[in-house]
Tab-separated table of C-alpha atoms and ligand atoms in Angstrom:
chain	number	residue	atom	x	y	z
F	1	MET	CA	0.000	0.000	0.000
F	2	ASN	CA	1.210	3.530	-0.705
F	3	ILE	CA	-0.201	7.009	-0.177
F	4	ASN	CA	-1.920	7.017	-3.577
F	5	ASP	CA	-4.017	4.044	-2.441
F	6	VAL	CA	-5.505	6.211	0.318
F	7	LYS	CA	-8.606	7.675	-1.294
F	8	LYS	CA	-11.050	7.600	1.586
F	9	ILE	CA	-10.549	8.395	5.269
F	10	ALA	CA	-13.092	7.580	7.985
F	11	VAL	CA	-12.930	9.452	11.296
F	12	ILE	CA	-14.724	7.791	14.207
F	13	GLY	CA	-16.038	10.165	16.890
F	14	SER	CA	-17.018	13.739	16.053
F	15	GLY	CA	-16.174	15.417	19.355
F	16	GLN	CA	-13.693	18.207	20.017
F	17	MET	CA	-10.951	16.367	18.102
F	18	GLY	CA	-12.689	14.157	15.551
F	19	HIS	CA	-14.666	16.806	13.684
F	20	GLN	CA	-11.585	18.957	13.091
F	21	ILE	CA	-9.451	15.955	12.097
F	22	ALA	CA	-12.123	15.078	9.532
F	23	MET	CA	-12.027	18.643	8.188
F	24	LEU	CA	-8.232	18.428	7.828
F	25	ALA	CA	-8.705	15.213	5.833
F	26	ALA	CA	-11.360	16.778	3.580
F	27	LEU	CA	-9.216	19.909	3.103
F	28	GLY	CA	-6.304	17.582	2.258
F	29	GLY	CA	-8.280	16.206	-0.680
F	30	PHE	CA	-9.450	12.896	0.796
F	31	GLU	CA	-13.009	11.611	0.508
F	32	THR	CA	-13.927	11.773	4.189
F	33	VAL	CA	-16.654	10.359	6.365
F	34	ILE	CA	-17.116	11.302	9.992
F	35	GLN	CA	-19.046	8.880	12.166
F	36	ASP	CA	-20.458	9.268	15.677
F	37	ILE	CA	-23.006	7.264	17.662
F	38	SER	CA	-24.629	10.567	18.606
F	39	GLU	CA	-26.695	12.402	15.989
F	40	SER	CA	-26.466	15.605	18.035
F	41	ALA	CA	-22.645	15.372	18.117
F	42	LEU	CA	-22.659	15.275	14.303
F	43	THR	CA	-25.020	18.266	14.076
F	44	LYS	CA	-22.789	20.204	16.491
F	45	ALA	CA	-19.704	19.177	14.486
F	46	GLU	CA	-21.153	20.439	11.209
F	47	LYS	CA	-22.169	23.745	12.793
F	48	SER	CA	-18.734	24.212	14.345
F	49	LEU	CA	-16.933	23.467	11.062
F	50	ASN	CA	-19.150	25.883	9.139
F	51	GLY	CA	-18.322	28.584	11.697
F	52	ILE	CA	-14.566	27.957	11.578
F	53	MET	CA	-14.448	27.785	7.771
F	54	ASN	CA	-16.477	31.018	7.460
F	55	LYS	CA	-13.911	32.700	9.712
F	56	TRP	CA	-11.044	31.330	7.611
F	57	VAL	CA	-12.690	32.661	4.433
F	58	SER	CA	-13.324	36.102	5.936
F	59	LYS	CA	-9.684	36.276	7.106
F	60	GLY	CA	-8.472	35.282	3.629
F	61	LYS	CA	-6.870	32.044	4.908
F	62	ILE	CA	-8.725	29.991	2.302
F	63	THR	CA	-11.011	30.582	-0.679
F	64	GLU	CA	-14.727	29.921	-0.554
F	65	ASP	CA	-14.322	27.498	-3.479
F	66	ALA	CA	-11.752	25.427	-1.556
F	67	VAL	CA	-14.080	25.287	1.456
F	68	ASN	CA	-17.038	24.247	-0.700
F	69	ALA	CA	-14.922	21.555	-2.371
F	70	ALA	CA	-13.839	20.227	1.046
F	71	PHE	CA	-17.421	20.146	2.352
F	72	ALA	CA	-18.449	18.289	-0.825
F	73	ARG	CA	-15.924	15.580	0.159
F	74	LEU	CA	-17.186	15.364	3.770
F	75	VAL	CA	-20.036	13.036	4.762
F	76	PHE	CA	-21.618	12.700	8.237
F	77	SER	CA	-22.895	9.318	9.436
F	78	THR	CA	-24.107	7.457	12.524
F	79	ASN	CA	-23.541	4.064	10.877
F	80	LEU	CA	-20.096	2.602	11.601
F	81	LYS	CA	-20.281	-0.233	9.074
F	82	GLU	CA	-21.289	2.096	6.223
F	83	ALA	CA	-18.674	4.645	7.265
F	84	VAL	CA	-15.709	2.279	7.140
F	85	GLN	CA	-16.604	-0.471	4.666
F	86	ASP	CA	-14.806	1.278	1.781
F	87	ALA	CA	-12.304	3.329	3.815
F	88	ASP	CA	-8.575	2.977	3.173
F	89	PHE	CA	-7.550	4.714	6.375
F	90	VAL	CA	-9.469	5.044	9.663
F	91	ILE	CA	-8.739	7.515	12.479
F	92	GLU	CA	-10.479	6.785	15.777
F	93	ALA	CA	-11.225	9.750	18.080
F	94	VAL	CA	-13.793	8.433	20.580
F	95	VAL	CA	-13.677	8.851	24.356
F	96	GLU	CA	-10.362	8.092	26.134
F	97	LYS	CA	-11.413	4.766	27.667
F	98	LEU	CA	-9.516	1.635	26.726
F	99	GLU	CA	-12.550	-0.675	26.826
F	100	VAL	CA	-14.560	1.654	24.531
F	101	LYS	CA	-11.652	1.936	22.094
F	102	ARG	CA	-11.199	-1.841	22.096
F	103	SER	CA	-14.853	-2.440	21.254
F	104	VAL	CA	-14.702	0.184	18.477
F	105	PHE	CA	-11.549	-1.410	16.979
F	106	LYS	CA	-13.091	-4.879	17.100
F	107	GLU	CA	-15.850	-3.517	14.874
F	108	LEU	CA	-13.401	-1.587	12.691
F	109	ASP	CA	-11.402	-4.765	12.149
F	110	THR	CA	-14.599	-6.555	11.113
F	111	TRP	CA	-16.003	-3.912	8.751
F	112	ALA	CA	-13.018	-2.014	7.305
F	113	PRO	CA	-11.326	-3.509	4.198
F	114	LYS	CA	-8.368	-5.777	5.000
F	115	HIS	CA	-5.885	-3.279	3.506
F	116	ALA	CA	-7.099	-0.360	5.654
F	117	ILE	CA	-4.770	1.207	8.216
F	118	LEU	CA	-6.385	1.738	11.639
F	119	ALA	CA	-5.074	4.714	13.614
F	120	THR	CA	-5.995	5.940	17.067
F	121	ASN	CA	-5.890	9.569	18.149
F	122	SER	CA	-5.652	8.545	21.816
F	123	SER	CA	-3.828	11.091	24.004
F	124	THR	CA	-2.006	8.373	25.878
F	125	ILE	CA	-2.925	4.762	25.052
F	126	VAL	CA	-0.313	2.905	22.990
F	127	ASN	CA	-1.743	1.132	19.963
F	128	SER	CA	-0.490	-2.333	20.976
F	129	LEU	CA	-3.025	-2.327	23.840
F	130	ILE	CA	-5.808	-1.861	21.279
F	131	ALA	CA	-4.279	-3.990	18.514
F	132	GLU	CA	-4.824	-7.087	20.660
F	133	VAL	CA	-8.503	-7.150	19.617
F	134	THR	CA	-7.695	-6.915	15.886
F	135	GLU	CA	-6.167	-9.292	13.395
F	136	ARG	CA	-4.015	-6.578	11.832
F	137	PRO	CA	-1.485	-5.341	14.431
F	138	GLU	CA	0.900	-4.451	11.579
F	139	LYS	CA	-1.687	-1.929	10.335
F	140	MET	CA	-2.280	-0.328	13.733
F	141	ILE	CA	-0.667	3.001	14.633
F	142	ASN	CA	-1.058	6.015	16.924
F	143	MET	CA	-1.778	9.293	15.192
F	144	HIS	CA	-1.917	11.845	17.976
F	145	PHE	CA	-3.234	15.250	16.929
F	146	PHE	CA	-3.264	18.211	19.308
F	147	PHE	CA	-6.222	20.344	20.337
F	148	PRO	CA	-7.545	22.108	18.323
F	149	PRO	CA	-6.395	20.087	15.298
F	150	LEU	CA	-7.275	22.811	12.772
F	151	VAL	CA	-4.851	25.133	14.582
F	152	MET	CA	-2.141	22.948	16.125
F	153	ASP	CA	0.422	21.882	13.557
F	154	CYS	CA	1.825	18.704	15.128
F	155	VAL	CA	1.008	14.989	15.047
F	156	GLU	CA	2.864	12.315	17.009
F	157	VAL	CA	2.874	9.137	14.912
F	158	VAL	CA	3.782	6.185	17.124
F	159	MET	CA	4.700	2.652	16.048
F	160	SER	CA	4.347	-0.434	18.225
F	161	SER	CA	6.832	-3.284	17.821
F	162	GLN	CA	4.306	-4.855	15.420
F	163	THR	CA	3.463	-1.784	13.317
F	164	SER	CA	4.924	-2.211	9.825
F	165	GLU	CA	7.292	0.298	8.215
F	166	GLU	CA	4.767	0.581	5.373
F	167	THR	CA	1.982	1.583	7.790
F	168	ALA	CA	4.247	4.218	9.362
F	169	LYS	CA	5.293	5.600	5.965
F	170	VAL	CA	1.722	5.895	4.671
F	171	THR	CA	0.585	7.500	7.950
F	172	MET	CA	3.364	10.095	7.785
F	173	GLU	CA	2.326	10.899	4.204
F	174	VAL	CA	-1.346	11.164	5.188
F	175	CYS	CA	-0.302	13.757	7.812
F	176	GLU	CA	1.620	15.651	5.146
F	177	ARG	CA	-1.430	15.751	2.852
F	178	MET	CA	-3.482	16.961	5.831
F	179	ASN	CA	-0.950	19.790	6.083
F	180	ARG	CA	0.284	18.755	9.534
F	181	THR	CA	3.878	18.336	10.701
F	182	ALA	CA	4.272	14.735	11.814
F	183	VAL	CA	6.974	13.309	14.067
F	184	LEU	CA	7.603	9.554	14.052
F	185	LEU	CA	8.254	7.634	17.288
F	186	LYS	CA	9.608	4.175	16.498
F	187	LYS	CA	9.145	2.888	20.048
F	188	GLU	CA	5.873	3.248	21.932
F	189	ILE	CA	5.445	4.685	25.415
F	190	SER	CA	2.200	5.632	27.141
F	191	GLY	CA	1.542	9.387	26.804
F	192	PHE	CA	4.149	9.714	24.005
F	193	ILE	CA	6.318	12.852	24.204
F	194	ALA	CA	4.300	16.060	24.538
F	195	ASN	CA	1.755	14.727	27.026
F	196	ARG	CA	4.431	13.113	29.199
F	197	ILE	CA	6.163	16.476	29.490
F	198	LEU	CA	2.851	18.318	29.926
F	199	GLY	CA	1.611	15.681	32.410
F	200	ALA	CA	4.702	16.197	34.577
F	201	LEU	CA	4.076	19.957	34.527
F	202	ASN	CA	0.355	19.533	35.377
F	203	LYS	CA	1.114	17.126	38.237
F	204	GLU	CA	3.606	19.518	39.782
F	205	ALA	CA	1.197	22.465	39.360
F	206	ILE	CA	-1.632	20.507	41.026
F	207	TYR	CA	0.701	19.327	43.839
F	208	LEU	CA	1.641	22.946	44.596
F	209	TYR	CA	-2.015	24.055	44.480
F	210	GLU	CA	-3.499	21.165	46.507
F	211	ASN	CA	-0.836	21.584	49.189
F	212	GLY	CA	-1.521	25.306	49.535
F	213	TYR	CA	1.792	26.664	48.241
F	214	ALA	CA	0.017	28.988	45.801
F	215	ASP	CA	-3.396	29.539	44.277
F	216	TYR	CA	-3.977	28.199	40.760
F	217	GLN	CA	-4.220	31.728	39.302
F	218	ASP	CA	-0.790	32.579	40.710
F	219	ILE	CA	0.730	29.317	39.485
F	220	ASP	CA	-0.592	30.124	35.983
F	221	LEU	CA	0.791	33.653	36.249
F	222	ILE	CA	4.270	32.440	37.235
F	223	VAL	CA	4.399	29.806	34.477
F	224	LYS	CA	3.380	32.425	31.885
F	225	LYS	CA	5.584	35.262	33.094
F	226	ALA	CA	8.651	33.350	34.259
F	227	LEU	CA	8.689	30.400	31.882
F	228	GLY	CA	7.193	32.163	28.869
F	229	HIS	CA	4.381	29.634	28.334
F	230	PRO	CA	1.431	31.095	26.395
F	231	MET	CA	-1.056	29.539	28.870
F	232	GLY	CA	-0.727	28.439	32.500
F	233	PRO	CA	-1.252	24.738	33.328
F	234	PHE	CA	-4.708	25.315	34.883
F	235	GLU	CA	-5.838	27.434	31.933
F	236	LEU	CA	-4.593	24.753	29.570
F	237	MET	CA	-6.313	21.939	31.497
F	238	ASP	CA	-9.593	23.929	31.336
F	239	PHE	CA	-9.020	24.432	27.615
F	240	SER	CA	-8.406	20.731	26.862
F	241	GLY	CA	-11.241	19.529	29.138
F	242	LEU	CA	-10.775	18.404	32.730
F	243	ASP	CA	-12.483	15.096	31.918
F	244	VAL	CA	-9.866	14.423	29.241
F	245	VAL	CA	-7.010	15.272	31.642
F	246	TYR	CA	-8.636	13.076	34.316
F	247	PHE	CA	-9.094	10.104	31.929
F	248	VAL	CA	-5.453	10.418	30.849
F	249	GLN	CA	-4.204	10.403	34.456
F	250	ASN	CA	-6.517	7.514	35.295
F	251	GLN	CA	-5.304	5.500	32.305
F	252	GLN	CA	-1.661	6.038	33.316
F	253	TYR	CA	-2.497	4.989	36.892
F	254	GLN	CA	-4.311	1.838	35.656
F	255	GLU	CA	-1.310	0.936	33.494
F	256	SER	CA	1.382	1.539	36.119
F	257	GLY	CA	-0.529	0.595	39.295
F	258	ASN	CA	1.692	3.203	41.001
F	259	PRO	CA	-0.291	4.967	43.810
F	260	LEU	CA	1.738	8.137	43.098
F	261	GLU	CA	0.092	8.223	39.659
F	262	ARG	CA	-3.459	8.272	41.120
F	263	PRO	CA	-5.506	11.054	39.419
F	264	ALA	CA	-5.509	14.334	41.346
F	265	LYS	CA	-8.305	14.789	43.911
F	266	CYS	CA	-9.239	18.279	42.687
F	267	LEU	CA	-9.629	16.939	39.136
F	268	GLN	CA	-11.846	14.061	40.240
F	269	GLU	CA	-14.076	16.436	42.212
F	270	LYS	CA	-14.465	18.801	39.261
F	271	VAL	CA	-15.284	15.958	36.866
F	272	GLU	CA	-17.897	14.564	39.304
F	273	LYS	CA	-19.500	18.024	39.510
F	274	GLY	CA	-19.557	18.302	35.689
F	275	GLU	CA	-17.172	21.262	35.797
F	276	LEU	CA	-15.139	20.198	32.784
F	277	GLY	CA	-13.503	23.493	31.856
F	278	ARG	CA	-14.165	25.878	29.017
F	279	LYS	CA	-16.611	23.553	27.250
F	280	THR	CA	-19.068	23.572	30.202
F	281	GLY	CA	-18.487	27.219	31.172
F	282	LYS	CA	-16.701	26.303	34.407
F	283	GLY	CA	-13.549	24.447	35.394
F	284	PHE	CA	-10.830	26.017	37.496
F	285	TYR	CA	-11.972	29.285	35.925
F	286	THR	CA	-15.445	30.510	34.910
F	287	TYR	CA	-16.091	31.413	31.257
F	288	GLU	CA	-18.459	33.827	29.531
F	289	LYS	CA	-21.003	32.319	27.119
F	290	GLU	CA	-19.118	33.416	23.979
F	291	GLU	CA	-15.941	31.679	25.188
F	292	VAL	CA	-17.777	28.344	25.423
F	293	LYS	CA	-17.683	26.460	22.135
M	1	LIG	N1	-9.315	17.066	23.868
M	1	LIG	C1	-8.000	17.046	23.690
M	1	LIG	O1	-7.275	17.990	24.038
M	1	LIG	C2	-7.355	15.868	22.988
M	1	LIG	C3	-6.114	16.051	22.348
M	1	LIG	C4	-5.534	14.988	21.658
M	1	LIG	C5	-6.172	13.751	21.643
M	1	LIG	N2	-7.368	13.590	22.290
M	1	LIG	C6	-7.992	12.264	22.244
M	1	LIG	O2	-9.007	12.294	21.256
M	1	LIG	C7	-10.038	11.377	21.629
M	1	LIG	C8	-11.359	12.129	21.633
M	1	LIG	O3	-11.278	13.205	22.542
M	1	LIG	P1	-12.272	14.451	22.441
M	1	LIG	O4	-11.700	15.506	23.300
M	1	LIG	O5	-12.592	14.728	21.006
M	1	LIG	O6	-13.553	13.817	23.158
M	1	LIG	P2	-15.096	14.254	23.032
M	1	LIG	O7	-15.748	13.748	24.279
M	1	LIG	O8	-15.210	15.683	22.654
M	1	LIG	O9	-15.619	13.394	21.770
M	1	LIG	C9	-15.761	12.009	21.779
M	1	LIG	C10	-16.849	11.669	20.764
M	1	LIG	O10	-16.849	10.256	20.578
M	1	LIG	C11	-18.192	9.850	20.447
M	1	LIG	N3	-18.264	8.411	20.720
M	1	LIG	C12	-18.230	7.799	21.925
M	1	LIG	N4	-18.296	6.449	21.746
M	1	LIG	C13	-18.372	6.238	20.410
M	1	LIG	C14	-18.458	5.073	19.601
M	1	LIG	N5	-18.495	3.861	20.141
M	1	LIG	N6	-18.515	5.233	18.250
M	1	LIG	C15	-18.498	6.467	17.683
M	1	LIG	N7	-18.418	7.621	18.406
M	1	LIG	C16	-18.354	7.495	19.755
M	1	LIG	C17	-18.973	10.720	21.403
M	1	LIG	O11	-20.356	10.773	21.040
M	1	LIG	C18	-18.256	12.069	21.218
M	1	LIG	O12	-18.884	12.844	20.209
M	1	LIG	C19	-9.624	10.788	22.973
M	1	LIG	O13	-8.974	9.577	22.777
M	1	LIG	C20	-8.676	11.841	23.520
M	1	LIG	O14	-7.738	11.295	24.413
M	1	LIG	C21	-7.976	14.616	22.945
């Protein structure tokens, strides 16, 4: 298989990540289908993409014709079998729970053509843990986009010991056609590179906050002013979604069994209260209506 054999991409899950990944694929010239079990998630996705593309056109980032051509290549579906049965490349972006991903990949392995590459956009789970439920571990790969994918120009492509060189090469070329800078990791590790570094920063920030050394606003201020980060760790956690950060920490804890890796108490409390950050209007900070996507 080579890049020219990739005509159609299916993206599974149309949440914060999936809908924008699908738009990148459509803008990159691929026939694209985006699938979600939730009809309302698909409606929200279409509305969000229309809004973003209108902004791009008004700023002169893209022509209206290019946007119309991309939308003509993009199909929305709630039916997994129909979405993937003629796909050459599948990118999964459903919730960060191993058991959900495994059940999705079992179905993908059943319905997608035998030649199709199956990629996961997981923030932390290595593909070998998911590949176990498929009969094509050599065609499994991590393709980790960053939030928001239409803005952030980086993808971590991660091979397991069973991923073939051909799968890695095609995946890198798919990223290139999607106009994203891809970096290849030839050896897998949970959390990959960016999130391991970010996770260490978040853990330290939460430790300092929970133990009363400084308030979260002041920690954010110091990280921005002294370290030159564009956002503080608490602002960034709110931006990504506290549920996502919590699931990531929980997954790492489940994998290591190390009590020191237990998810932070303040995160668990916020998730239980439904205070998930910017997307719900409240996380560590409170957001005005127009800031909530
Ligand atoms: N949010 C981030 O900053 C970020 C960054 C990089 C990677 N990721 C990863 O991307 C994935 C998705 O995260 P998100 O933030 O977009 O989550 P999200 O909650 O916004 O979206 C998940 C979507 O998946 C759908 N879904 C759930 N089960 C499904 C199934 N069985 N079949 C089809 N659709 C299903 C849900 O309806 C929802 O629309 C996760 O693995 C996450 O770790 C997230």
